[in-house]
PDB file of C-alpha atoms in Angstrom:
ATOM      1  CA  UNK N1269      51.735  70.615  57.273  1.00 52.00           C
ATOM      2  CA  UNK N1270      54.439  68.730  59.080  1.00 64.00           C
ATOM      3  CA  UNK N1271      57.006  72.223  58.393  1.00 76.00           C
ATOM      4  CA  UNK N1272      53.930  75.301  59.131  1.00 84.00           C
ATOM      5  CA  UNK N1273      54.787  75.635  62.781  1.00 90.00           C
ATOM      6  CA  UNK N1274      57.889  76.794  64.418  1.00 92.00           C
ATOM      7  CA  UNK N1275      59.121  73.618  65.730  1.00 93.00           C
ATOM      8  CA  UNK N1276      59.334  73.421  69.894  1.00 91.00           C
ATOM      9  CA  UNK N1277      58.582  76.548  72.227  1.00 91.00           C
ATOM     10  CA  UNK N1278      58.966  79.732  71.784  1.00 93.00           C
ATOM     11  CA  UNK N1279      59.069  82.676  73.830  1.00 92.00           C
ATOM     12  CA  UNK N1280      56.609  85.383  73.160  1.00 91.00           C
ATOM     13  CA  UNK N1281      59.628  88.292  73.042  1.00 89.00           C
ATOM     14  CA  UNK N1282      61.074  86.434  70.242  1.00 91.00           C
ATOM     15  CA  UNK N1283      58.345  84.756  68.083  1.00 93.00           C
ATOM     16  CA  UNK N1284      58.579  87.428  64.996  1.00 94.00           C
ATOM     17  CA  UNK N1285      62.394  86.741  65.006  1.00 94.00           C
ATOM     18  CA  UNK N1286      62.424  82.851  65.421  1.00 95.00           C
ATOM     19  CA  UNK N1287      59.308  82.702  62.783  1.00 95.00           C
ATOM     20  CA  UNK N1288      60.841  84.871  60.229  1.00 95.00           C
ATOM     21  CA  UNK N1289      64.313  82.747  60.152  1.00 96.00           C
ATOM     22  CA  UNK N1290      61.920  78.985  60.165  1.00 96.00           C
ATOM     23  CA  UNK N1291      59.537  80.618  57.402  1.00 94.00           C
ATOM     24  CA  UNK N1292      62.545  81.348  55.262  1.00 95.00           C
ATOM     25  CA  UNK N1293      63.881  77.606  56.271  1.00 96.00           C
ATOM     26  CA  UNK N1294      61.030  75.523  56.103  1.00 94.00           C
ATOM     27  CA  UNK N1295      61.333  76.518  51.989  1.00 95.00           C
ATOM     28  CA  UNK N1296      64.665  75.098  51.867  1.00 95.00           C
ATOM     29  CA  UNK N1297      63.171  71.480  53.463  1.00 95.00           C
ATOM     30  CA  UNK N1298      60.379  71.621  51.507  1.00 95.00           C
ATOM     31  CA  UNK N1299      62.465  71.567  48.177  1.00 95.00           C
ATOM     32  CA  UNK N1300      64.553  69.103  49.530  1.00 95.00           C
ATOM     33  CA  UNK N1301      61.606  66.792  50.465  1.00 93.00           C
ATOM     34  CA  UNK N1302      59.571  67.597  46.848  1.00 94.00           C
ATOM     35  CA  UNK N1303      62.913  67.112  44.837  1.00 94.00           C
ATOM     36  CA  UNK N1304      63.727  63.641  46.538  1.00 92.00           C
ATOM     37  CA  UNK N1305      59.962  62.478  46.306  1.00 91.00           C
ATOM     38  CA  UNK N1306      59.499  63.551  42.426  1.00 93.00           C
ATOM     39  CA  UNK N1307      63.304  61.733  41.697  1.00 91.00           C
ATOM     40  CA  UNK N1308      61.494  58.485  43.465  1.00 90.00           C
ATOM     41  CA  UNK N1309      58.281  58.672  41.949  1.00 91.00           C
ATOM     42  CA  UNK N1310      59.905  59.309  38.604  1.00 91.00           C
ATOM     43  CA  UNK N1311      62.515  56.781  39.156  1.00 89.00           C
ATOM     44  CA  UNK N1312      59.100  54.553  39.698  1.00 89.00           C
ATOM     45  CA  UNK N1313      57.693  54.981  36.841  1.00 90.00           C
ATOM     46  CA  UNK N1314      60.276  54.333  34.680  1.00 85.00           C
ATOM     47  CA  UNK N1315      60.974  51.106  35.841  1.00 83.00           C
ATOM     48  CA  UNK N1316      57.434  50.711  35.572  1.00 84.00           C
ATOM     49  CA  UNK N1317      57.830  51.209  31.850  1.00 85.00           C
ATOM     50  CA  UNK N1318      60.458  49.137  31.568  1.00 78.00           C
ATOM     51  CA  UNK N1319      58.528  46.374  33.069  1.00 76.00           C
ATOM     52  CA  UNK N1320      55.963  46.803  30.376  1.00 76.00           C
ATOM     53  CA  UNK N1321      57.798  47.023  27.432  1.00 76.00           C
ATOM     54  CA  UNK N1322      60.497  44.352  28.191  1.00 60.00           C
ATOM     55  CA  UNK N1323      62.616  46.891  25.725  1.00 48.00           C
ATOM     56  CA  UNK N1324      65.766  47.636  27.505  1.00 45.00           C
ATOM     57  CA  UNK N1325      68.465  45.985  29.466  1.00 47.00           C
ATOM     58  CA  UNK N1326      70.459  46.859  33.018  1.00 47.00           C
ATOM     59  CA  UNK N1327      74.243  47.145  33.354  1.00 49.00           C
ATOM     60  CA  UNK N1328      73.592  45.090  36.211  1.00 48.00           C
ATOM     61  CA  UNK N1329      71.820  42.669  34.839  1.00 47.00           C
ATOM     62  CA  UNK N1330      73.157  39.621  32.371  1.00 48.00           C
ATOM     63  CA  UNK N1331      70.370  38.167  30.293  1.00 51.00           C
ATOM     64  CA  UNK N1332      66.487  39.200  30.300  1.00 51.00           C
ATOM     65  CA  UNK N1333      64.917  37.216  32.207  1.00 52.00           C
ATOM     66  CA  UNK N1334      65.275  36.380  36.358  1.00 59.00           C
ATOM     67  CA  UNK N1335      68.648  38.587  36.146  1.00 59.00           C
ATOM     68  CA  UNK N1336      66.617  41.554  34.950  1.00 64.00           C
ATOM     69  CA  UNK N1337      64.358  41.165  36.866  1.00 68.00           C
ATOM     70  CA  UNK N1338      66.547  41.116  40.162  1.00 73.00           C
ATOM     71  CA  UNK N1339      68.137  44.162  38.424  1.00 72.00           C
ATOM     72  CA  UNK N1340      64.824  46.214  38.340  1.00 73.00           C
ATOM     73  CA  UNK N1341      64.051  45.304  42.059  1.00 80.00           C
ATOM     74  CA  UNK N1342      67.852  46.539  42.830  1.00 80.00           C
ATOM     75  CA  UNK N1343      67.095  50.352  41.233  1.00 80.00           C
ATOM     76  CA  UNK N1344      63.448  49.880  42.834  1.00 81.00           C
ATOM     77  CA  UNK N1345      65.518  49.760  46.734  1.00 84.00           C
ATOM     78  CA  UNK N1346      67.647  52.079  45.300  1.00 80.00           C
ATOM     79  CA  UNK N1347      65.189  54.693  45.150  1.00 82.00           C
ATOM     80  CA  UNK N1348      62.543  54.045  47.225  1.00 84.00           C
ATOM     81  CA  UNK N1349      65.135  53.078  50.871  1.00 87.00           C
ATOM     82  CA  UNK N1350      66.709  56.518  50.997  1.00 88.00           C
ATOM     83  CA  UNK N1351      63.646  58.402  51.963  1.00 88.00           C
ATOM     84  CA  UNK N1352      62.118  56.070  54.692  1.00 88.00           C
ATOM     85  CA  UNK N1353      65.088  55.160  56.086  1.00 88.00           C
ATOM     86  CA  UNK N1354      66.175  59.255  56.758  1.00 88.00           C
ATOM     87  CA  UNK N1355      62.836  59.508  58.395  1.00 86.00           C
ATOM     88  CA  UNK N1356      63.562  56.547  60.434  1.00 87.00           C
ATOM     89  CA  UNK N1357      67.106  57.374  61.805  1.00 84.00           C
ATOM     90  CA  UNK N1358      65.102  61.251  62.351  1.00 83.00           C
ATOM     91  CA  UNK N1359      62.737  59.770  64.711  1.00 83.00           C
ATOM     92  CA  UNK N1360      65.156  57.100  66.647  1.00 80.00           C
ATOM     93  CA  UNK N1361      68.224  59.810  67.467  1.00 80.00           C
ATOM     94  CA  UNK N1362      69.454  58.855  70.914  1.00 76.00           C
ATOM     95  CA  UNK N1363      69.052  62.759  72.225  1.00 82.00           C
ATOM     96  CA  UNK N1364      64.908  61.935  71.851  1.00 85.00           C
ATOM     97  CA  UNK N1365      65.095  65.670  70.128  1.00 89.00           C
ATOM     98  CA  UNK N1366      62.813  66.497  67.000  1.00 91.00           C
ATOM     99  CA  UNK N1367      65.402  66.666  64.125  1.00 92.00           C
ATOM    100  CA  UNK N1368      63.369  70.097  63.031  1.00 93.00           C
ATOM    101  CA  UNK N1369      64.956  71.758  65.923  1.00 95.00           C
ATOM    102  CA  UNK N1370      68.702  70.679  65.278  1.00 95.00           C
ATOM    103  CA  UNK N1371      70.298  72.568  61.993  1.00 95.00           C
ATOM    104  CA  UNK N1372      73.217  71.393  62.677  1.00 93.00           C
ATOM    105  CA  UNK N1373      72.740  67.792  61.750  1.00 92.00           C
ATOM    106  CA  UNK N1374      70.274  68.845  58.062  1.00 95.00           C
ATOM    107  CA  UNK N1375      73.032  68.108  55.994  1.00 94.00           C
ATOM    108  CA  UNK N1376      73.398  64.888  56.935  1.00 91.00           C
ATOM    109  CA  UNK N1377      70.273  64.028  55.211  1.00 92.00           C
ATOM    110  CA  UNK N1378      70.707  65.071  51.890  1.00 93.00           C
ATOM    111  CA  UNK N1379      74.244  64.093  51.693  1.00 93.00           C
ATOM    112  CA  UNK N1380      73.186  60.803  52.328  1.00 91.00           C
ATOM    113  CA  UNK N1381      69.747  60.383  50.698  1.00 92.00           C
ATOM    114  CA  UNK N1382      70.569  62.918  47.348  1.00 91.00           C
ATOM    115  CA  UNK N1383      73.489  60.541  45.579  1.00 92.00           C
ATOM    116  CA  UNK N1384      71.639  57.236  46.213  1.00 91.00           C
ATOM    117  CA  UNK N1385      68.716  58.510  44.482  1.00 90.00           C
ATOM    118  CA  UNK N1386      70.016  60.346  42.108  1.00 91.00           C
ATOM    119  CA  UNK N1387      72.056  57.291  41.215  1.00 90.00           C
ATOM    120  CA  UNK N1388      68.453  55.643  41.503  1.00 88.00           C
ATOM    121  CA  UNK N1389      66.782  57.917  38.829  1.00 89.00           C
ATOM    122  CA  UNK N1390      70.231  57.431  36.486  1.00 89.00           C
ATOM    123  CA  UNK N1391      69.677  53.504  36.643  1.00 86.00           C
ATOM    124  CA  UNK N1392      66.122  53.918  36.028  1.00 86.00           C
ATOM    125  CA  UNK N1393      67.061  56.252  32.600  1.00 87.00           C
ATOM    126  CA  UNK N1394      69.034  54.071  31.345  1.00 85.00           C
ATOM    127  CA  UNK N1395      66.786  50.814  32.232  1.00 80.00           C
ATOM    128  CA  UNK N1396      63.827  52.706  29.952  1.00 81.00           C
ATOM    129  CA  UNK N1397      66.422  54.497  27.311  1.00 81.00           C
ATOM    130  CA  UNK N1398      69.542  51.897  27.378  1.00 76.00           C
ATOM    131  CA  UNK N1399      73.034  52.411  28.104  1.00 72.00           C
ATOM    132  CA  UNK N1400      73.636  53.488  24.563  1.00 74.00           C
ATOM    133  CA  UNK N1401      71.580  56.091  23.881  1.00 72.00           C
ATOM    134  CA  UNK N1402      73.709  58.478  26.706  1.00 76.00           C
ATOM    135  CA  UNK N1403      76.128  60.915  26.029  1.00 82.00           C
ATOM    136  CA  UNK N1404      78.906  60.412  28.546  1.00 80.00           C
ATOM    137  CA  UNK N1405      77.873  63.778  29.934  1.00 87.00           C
ATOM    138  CA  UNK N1406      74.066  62.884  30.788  1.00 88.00           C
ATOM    139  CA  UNK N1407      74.434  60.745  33.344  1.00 88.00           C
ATOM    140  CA  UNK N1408      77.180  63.063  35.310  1.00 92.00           C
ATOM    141  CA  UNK N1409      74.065  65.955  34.893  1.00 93.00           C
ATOM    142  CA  UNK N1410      71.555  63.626  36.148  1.00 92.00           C
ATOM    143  CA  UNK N1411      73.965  62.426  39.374  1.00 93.00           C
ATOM    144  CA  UNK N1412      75.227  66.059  39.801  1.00 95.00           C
ATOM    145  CA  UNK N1413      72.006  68.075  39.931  1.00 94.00           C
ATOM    146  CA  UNK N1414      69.773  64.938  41.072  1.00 93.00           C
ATOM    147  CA  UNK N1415      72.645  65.707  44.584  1.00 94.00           C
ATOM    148  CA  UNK N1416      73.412  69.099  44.176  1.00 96.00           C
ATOM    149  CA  UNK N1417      69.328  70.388  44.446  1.00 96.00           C
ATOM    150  CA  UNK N1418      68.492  69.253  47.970  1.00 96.00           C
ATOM    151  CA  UNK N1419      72.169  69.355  48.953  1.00 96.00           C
ATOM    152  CA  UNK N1420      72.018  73.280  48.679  1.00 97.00           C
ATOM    153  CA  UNK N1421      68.228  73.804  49.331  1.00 97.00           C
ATOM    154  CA  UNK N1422      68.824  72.514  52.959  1.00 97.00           C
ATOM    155  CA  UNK N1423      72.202  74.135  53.181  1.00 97.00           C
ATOM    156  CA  UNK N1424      70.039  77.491  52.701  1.00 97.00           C
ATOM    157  CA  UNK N1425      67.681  76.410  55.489  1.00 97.00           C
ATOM    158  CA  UNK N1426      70.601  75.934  57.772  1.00 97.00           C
ATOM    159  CA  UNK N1427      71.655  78.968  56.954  1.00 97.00           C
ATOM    160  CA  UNK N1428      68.483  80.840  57.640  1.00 96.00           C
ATOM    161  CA  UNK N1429      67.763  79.781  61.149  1.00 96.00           C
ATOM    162  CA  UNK N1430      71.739  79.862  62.030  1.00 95.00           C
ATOM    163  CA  UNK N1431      72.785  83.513  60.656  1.00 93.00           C
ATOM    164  CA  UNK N1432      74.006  86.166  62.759  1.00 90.00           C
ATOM    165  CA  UNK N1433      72.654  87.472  65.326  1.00 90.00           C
ATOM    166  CA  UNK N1434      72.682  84.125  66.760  1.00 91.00           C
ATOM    167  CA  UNK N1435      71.147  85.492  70.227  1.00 90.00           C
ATOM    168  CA  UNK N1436      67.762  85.754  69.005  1.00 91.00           C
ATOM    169  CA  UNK N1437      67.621  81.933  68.783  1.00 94.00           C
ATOM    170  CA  UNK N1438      67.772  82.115  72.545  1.00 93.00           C
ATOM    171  CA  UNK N1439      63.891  82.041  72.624  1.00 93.00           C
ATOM    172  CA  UNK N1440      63.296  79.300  70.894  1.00 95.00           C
ATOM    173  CA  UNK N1441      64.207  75.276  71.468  1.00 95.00           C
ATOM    174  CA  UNK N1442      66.298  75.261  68.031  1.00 96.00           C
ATOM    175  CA  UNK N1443      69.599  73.648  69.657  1.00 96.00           C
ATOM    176  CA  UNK N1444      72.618  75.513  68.231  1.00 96.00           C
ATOM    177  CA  UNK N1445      76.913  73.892  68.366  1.00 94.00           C
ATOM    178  CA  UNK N1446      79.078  76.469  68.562  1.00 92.00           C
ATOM    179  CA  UNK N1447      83.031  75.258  68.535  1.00 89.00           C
ATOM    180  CA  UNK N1448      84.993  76.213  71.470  1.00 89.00           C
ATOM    181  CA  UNK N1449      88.386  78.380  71.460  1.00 85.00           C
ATOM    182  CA  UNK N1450      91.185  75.900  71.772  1.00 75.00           C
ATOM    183  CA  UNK N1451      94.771  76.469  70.319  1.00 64.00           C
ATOM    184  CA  UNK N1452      94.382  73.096  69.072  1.00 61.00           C
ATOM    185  CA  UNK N1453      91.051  73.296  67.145  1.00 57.00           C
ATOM    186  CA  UNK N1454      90.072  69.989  65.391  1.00 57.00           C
ATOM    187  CA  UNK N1455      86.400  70.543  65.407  1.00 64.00           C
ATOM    188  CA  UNK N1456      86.200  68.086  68.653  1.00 75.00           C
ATOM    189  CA  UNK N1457      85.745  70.704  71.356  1.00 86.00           C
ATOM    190  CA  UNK N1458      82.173  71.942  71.236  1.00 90.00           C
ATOM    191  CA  UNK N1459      78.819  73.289  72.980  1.00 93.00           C
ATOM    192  CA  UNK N1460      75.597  72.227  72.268  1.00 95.00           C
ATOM    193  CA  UNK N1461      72.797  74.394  73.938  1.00 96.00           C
ATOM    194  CA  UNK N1462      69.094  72.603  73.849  1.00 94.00           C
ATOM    195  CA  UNK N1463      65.938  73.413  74.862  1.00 91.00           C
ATOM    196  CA  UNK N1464      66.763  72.382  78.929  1.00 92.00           C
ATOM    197  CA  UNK N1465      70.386  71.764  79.047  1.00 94.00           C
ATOM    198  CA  UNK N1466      74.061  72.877  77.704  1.00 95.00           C
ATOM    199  CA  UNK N1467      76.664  70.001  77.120  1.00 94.00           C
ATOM    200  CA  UNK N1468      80.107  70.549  77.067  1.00 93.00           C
ATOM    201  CA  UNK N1469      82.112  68.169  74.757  1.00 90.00           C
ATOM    202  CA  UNK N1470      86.192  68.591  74.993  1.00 88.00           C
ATOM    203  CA  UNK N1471      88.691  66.393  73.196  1.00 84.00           C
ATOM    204  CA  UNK N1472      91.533  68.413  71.702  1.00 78.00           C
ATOM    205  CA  UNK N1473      92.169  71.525  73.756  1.00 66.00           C
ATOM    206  CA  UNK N1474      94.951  70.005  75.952  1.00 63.00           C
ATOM    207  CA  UNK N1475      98.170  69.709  73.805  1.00 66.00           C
ATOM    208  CA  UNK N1476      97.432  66.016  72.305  1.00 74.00           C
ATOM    209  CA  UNK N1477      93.760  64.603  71.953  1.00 78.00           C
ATOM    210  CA  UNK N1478      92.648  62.453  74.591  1.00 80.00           C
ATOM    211  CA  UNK N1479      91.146  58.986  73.289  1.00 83.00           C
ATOM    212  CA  UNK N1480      87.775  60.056  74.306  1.00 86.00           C
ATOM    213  CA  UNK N1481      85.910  63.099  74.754  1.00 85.00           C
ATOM    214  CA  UNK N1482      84.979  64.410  77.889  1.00 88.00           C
ATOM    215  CA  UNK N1483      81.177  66.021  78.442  1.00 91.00           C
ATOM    216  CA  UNK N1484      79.935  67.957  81.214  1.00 92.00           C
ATOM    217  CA  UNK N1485      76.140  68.968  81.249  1.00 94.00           C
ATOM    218  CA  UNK N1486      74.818  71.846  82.996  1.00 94.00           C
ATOM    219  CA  UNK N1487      70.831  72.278  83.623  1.00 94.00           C
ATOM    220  CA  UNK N1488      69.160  75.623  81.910  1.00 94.00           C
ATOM    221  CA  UNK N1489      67.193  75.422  85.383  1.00 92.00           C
ATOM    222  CA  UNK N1490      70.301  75.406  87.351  1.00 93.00           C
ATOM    223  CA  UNK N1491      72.216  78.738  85.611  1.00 94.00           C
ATOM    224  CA  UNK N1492      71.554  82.051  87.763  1.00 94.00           C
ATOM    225  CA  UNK N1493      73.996  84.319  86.744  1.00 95.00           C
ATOM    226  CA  UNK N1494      76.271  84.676  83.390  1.00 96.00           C
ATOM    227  CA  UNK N1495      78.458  87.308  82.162  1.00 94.00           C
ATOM    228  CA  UNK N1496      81.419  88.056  80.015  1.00 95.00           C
ATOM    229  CA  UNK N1497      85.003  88.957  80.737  1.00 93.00           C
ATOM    230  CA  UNK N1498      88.361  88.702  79.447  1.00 93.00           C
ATOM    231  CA  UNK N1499      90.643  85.077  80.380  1.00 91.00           C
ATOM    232  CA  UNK N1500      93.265  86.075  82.904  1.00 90.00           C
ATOM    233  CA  UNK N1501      97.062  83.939  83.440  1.00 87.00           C
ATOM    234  CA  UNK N1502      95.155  83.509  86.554  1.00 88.00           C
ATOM    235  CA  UNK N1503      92.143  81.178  85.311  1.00 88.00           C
ATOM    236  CA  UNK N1504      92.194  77.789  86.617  1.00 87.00           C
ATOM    237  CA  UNK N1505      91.390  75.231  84.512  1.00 87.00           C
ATOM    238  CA  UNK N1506      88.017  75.743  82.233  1.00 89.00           C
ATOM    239  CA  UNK N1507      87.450  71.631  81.752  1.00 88.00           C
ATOM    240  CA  UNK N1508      88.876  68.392  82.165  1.00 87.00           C
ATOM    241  CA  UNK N1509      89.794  65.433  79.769  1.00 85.00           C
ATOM    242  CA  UNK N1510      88.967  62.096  79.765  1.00 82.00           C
ATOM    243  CA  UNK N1511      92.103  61.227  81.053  1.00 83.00           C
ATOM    244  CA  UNK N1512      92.655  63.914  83.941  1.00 84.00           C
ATOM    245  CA  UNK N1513      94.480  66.446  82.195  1.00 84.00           C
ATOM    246  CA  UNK N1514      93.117  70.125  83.270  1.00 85.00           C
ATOM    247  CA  UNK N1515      91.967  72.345  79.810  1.00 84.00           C
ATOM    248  CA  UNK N1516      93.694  75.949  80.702  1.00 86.00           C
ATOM    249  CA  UNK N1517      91.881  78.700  79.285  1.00 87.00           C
ATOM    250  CA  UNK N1518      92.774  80.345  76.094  1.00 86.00           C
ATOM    251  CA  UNK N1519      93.373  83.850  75.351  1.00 88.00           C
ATOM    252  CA  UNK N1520      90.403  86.023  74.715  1.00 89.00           C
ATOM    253  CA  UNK N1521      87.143  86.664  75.942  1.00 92.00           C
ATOM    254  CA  UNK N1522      85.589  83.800  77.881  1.00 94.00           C
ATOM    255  CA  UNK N1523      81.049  83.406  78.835  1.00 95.00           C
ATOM    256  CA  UNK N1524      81.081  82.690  83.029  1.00 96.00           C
ATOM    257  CA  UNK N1525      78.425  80.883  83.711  1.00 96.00           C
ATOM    258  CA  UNK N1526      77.277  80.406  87.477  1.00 95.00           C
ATOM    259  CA  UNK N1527      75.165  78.050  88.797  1.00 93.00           C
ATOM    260  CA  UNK N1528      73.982  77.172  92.642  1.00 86.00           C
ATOM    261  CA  UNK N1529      76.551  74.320  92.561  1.00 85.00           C
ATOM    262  CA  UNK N1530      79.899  75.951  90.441  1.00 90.00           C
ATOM    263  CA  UNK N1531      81.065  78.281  87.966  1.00 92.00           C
ATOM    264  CA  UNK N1532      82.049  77.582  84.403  1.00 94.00           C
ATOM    265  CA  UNK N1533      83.854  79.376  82.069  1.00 94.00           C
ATOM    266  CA  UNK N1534      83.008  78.945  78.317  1.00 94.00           C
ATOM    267  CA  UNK N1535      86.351  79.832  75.533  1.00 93.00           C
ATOM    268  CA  UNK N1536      83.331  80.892  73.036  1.00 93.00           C
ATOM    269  CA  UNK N1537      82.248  84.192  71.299  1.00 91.00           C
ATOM    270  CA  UNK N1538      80.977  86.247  73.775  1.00 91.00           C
ATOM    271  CA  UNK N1539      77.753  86.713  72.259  1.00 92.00           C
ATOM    272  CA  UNK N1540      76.625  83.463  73.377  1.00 95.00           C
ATOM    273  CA  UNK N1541      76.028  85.206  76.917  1.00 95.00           C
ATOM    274  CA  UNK N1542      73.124  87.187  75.412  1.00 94.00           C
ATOM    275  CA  UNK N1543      72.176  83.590  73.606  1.00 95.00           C
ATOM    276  CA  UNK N1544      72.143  81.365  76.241  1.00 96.00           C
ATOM    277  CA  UNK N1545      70.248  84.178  78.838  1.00 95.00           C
ATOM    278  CA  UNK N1546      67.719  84.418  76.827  1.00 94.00           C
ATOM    279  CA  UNK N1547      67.539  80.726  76.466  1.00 95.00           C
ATOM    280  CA  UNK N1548      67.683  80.382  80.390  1.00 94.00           C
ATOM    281  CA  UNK N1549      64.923  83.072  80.366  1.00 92.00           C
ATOM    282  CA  UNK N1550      62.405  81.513  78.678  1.00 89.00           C
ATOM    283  CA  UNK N1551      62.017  78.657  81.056  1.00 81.00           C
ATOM    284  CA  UNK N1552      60.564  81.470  83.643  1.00 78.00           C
ATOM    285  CA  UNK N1553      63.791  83.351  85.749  1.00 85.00           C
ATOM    286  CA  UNK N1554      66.386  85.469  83.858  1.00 88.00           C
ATOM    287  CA  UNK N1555      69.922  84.784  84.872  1.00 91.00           C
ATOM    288  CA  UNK N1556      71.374  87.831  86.836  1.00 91.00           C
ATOM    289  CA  UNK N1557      74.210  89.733  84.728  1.00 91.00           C
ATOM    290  CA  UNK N1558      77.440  89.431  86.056  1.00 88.00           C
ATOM    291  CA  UNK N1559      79.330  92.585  86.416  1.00 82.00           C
ATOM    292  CA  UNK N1560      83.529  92.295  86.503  1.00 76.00           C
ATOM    293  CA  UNK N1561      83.947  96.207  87.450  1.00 67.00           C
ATOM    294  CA  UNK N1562      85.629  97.158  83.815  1.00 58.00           C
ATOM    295  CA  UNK N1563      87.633  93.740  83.737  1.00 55.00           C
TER     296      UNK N1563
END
């Protein structure tokens, strides 16, 4: 099935711990994915019935007759878009990269695709029961838990593959955002590791926000050494905005990470050292460990 196997590569050291966190996900999509198809098949089939018994009438439609009928085909898009038109945006994301291996973005999916069809399955109630025969508190049930369901069943997937100890994702191709240390904060200064690269995106962490982000991408292939130490007053700038401004580094413990052309330092928990080695490792040469003498 298209959720048995542990989505991209995985290094040998850390298949039992990859596989245990995507055997406890791939539940999570799967109830998602059942939930939404058994709302649009039953959202189906009561139009269907409808249809055949000519026995109700749509709040969005006037008069039986062509009205209703363009009513029915407007629950019928309702339900049925949502689904295909996830898995279409899934397969066209401008990175190229399998949406199984990004947890970050799951969320999206159900947020979008759980209150359309849920709304869906209400219109298609009411087109087979009427408007009358409600309770004001049915349809608020039927919107709530028609959303809420996948909402939180991919929510606990996320959770699965992302929980603590994040390091023994480094053997795998799952690509984990972790937010970067800035006094500012805002959510806009980030790193995104992948299977072959890490991207640096910086907005905020430079007094005001500059009107665009700034990225900097370093290859896996290119890292050979990485370590942790604390920042100094004596750091030089970490990154640089869009607009020239110089990022200084913020208190704490910063991730160096040397490659044969530079060396970058990373404001971020300094467990991602032992993350992104491993990640560097399983494309065949271990980074060297950088040792600061006790800094």
């Amino acid at each position: 099935m298209w959720l048995d196997e542990v989505p991209g590569q995985v290094d040998p050291r850390s298949r039992d711990a990859v596989e245990a966190r995507w055997s406890r996900a791939r539940w999570g999509l799967r109830v998602t994915a059942f939930w939404c198809a058994a709302e649009l098949v039953v959202s189906l089939l009561g139009l269907v019935w409808a249809l055949a018994t000519k026995g109700s009438s749509l709040p969005l439609a006037g008069p039986r007759g062509t009205q209703d009928l363009v009513g029915y085909a407007f629950i019928a898009v309702l339900a049925v878009l949502p689904m295909p038109a996830a898995a279409w945006v899934a397969k066209r994301s401008v990175d190229k990269i399998d949406w199984r291996r990004k947890p970050h973005g799951w969320l999206l999916y159900p947020v979008v695709v759980g209150p359309l069809q849920a709304l869906g399955l209400l219109l298609a109630l009411i087109a087979v029961v009427g408007n009358d025969v409600l309770s004001w508190w049915q349809p608020v049930l039927v919107l709530v838990v028609g959303t809420a369901i996948p909402v939180l069943a991919t929510a606990a997937a996320r959770r699965a593959v992302l929980r603590q100890p994040l390091r023994e994702l480094g053997g795998s191709e799952f690509v984990v955002q972790l937010p970067l240390r800035s006094p500012q904060g805002g959510g806009q200064d980030s790193l995104l590791l992948t299977g072959d690269r890490l991207r640096l995106t910086v907005r905020t962490a430079a007094g005001r926000p500059a009107q665009q982000p700034s990225t900097k991408d370093i290859e896996l292939s290119a890292i050979t050494e990485v370590g942790v130490r604390p920042s100094t007053p004596e750091d030089r700038a970490w990154a640089w905005l869009a607009d020239g401004r110089g990022v200084s580094v913020p208190p704490g413990d910063v991730v160096v990470v040397r490659t044969r052309h530079d060396a970058q330092l990373l404001p971020v928990d300094a467990e991602f050292a032992e993350l992104l080695r491993a990640r560097v490792a399983m494309r065949g040469r271990e980074p060297m460990r950088i040792d600061f003498g006790g800094c």
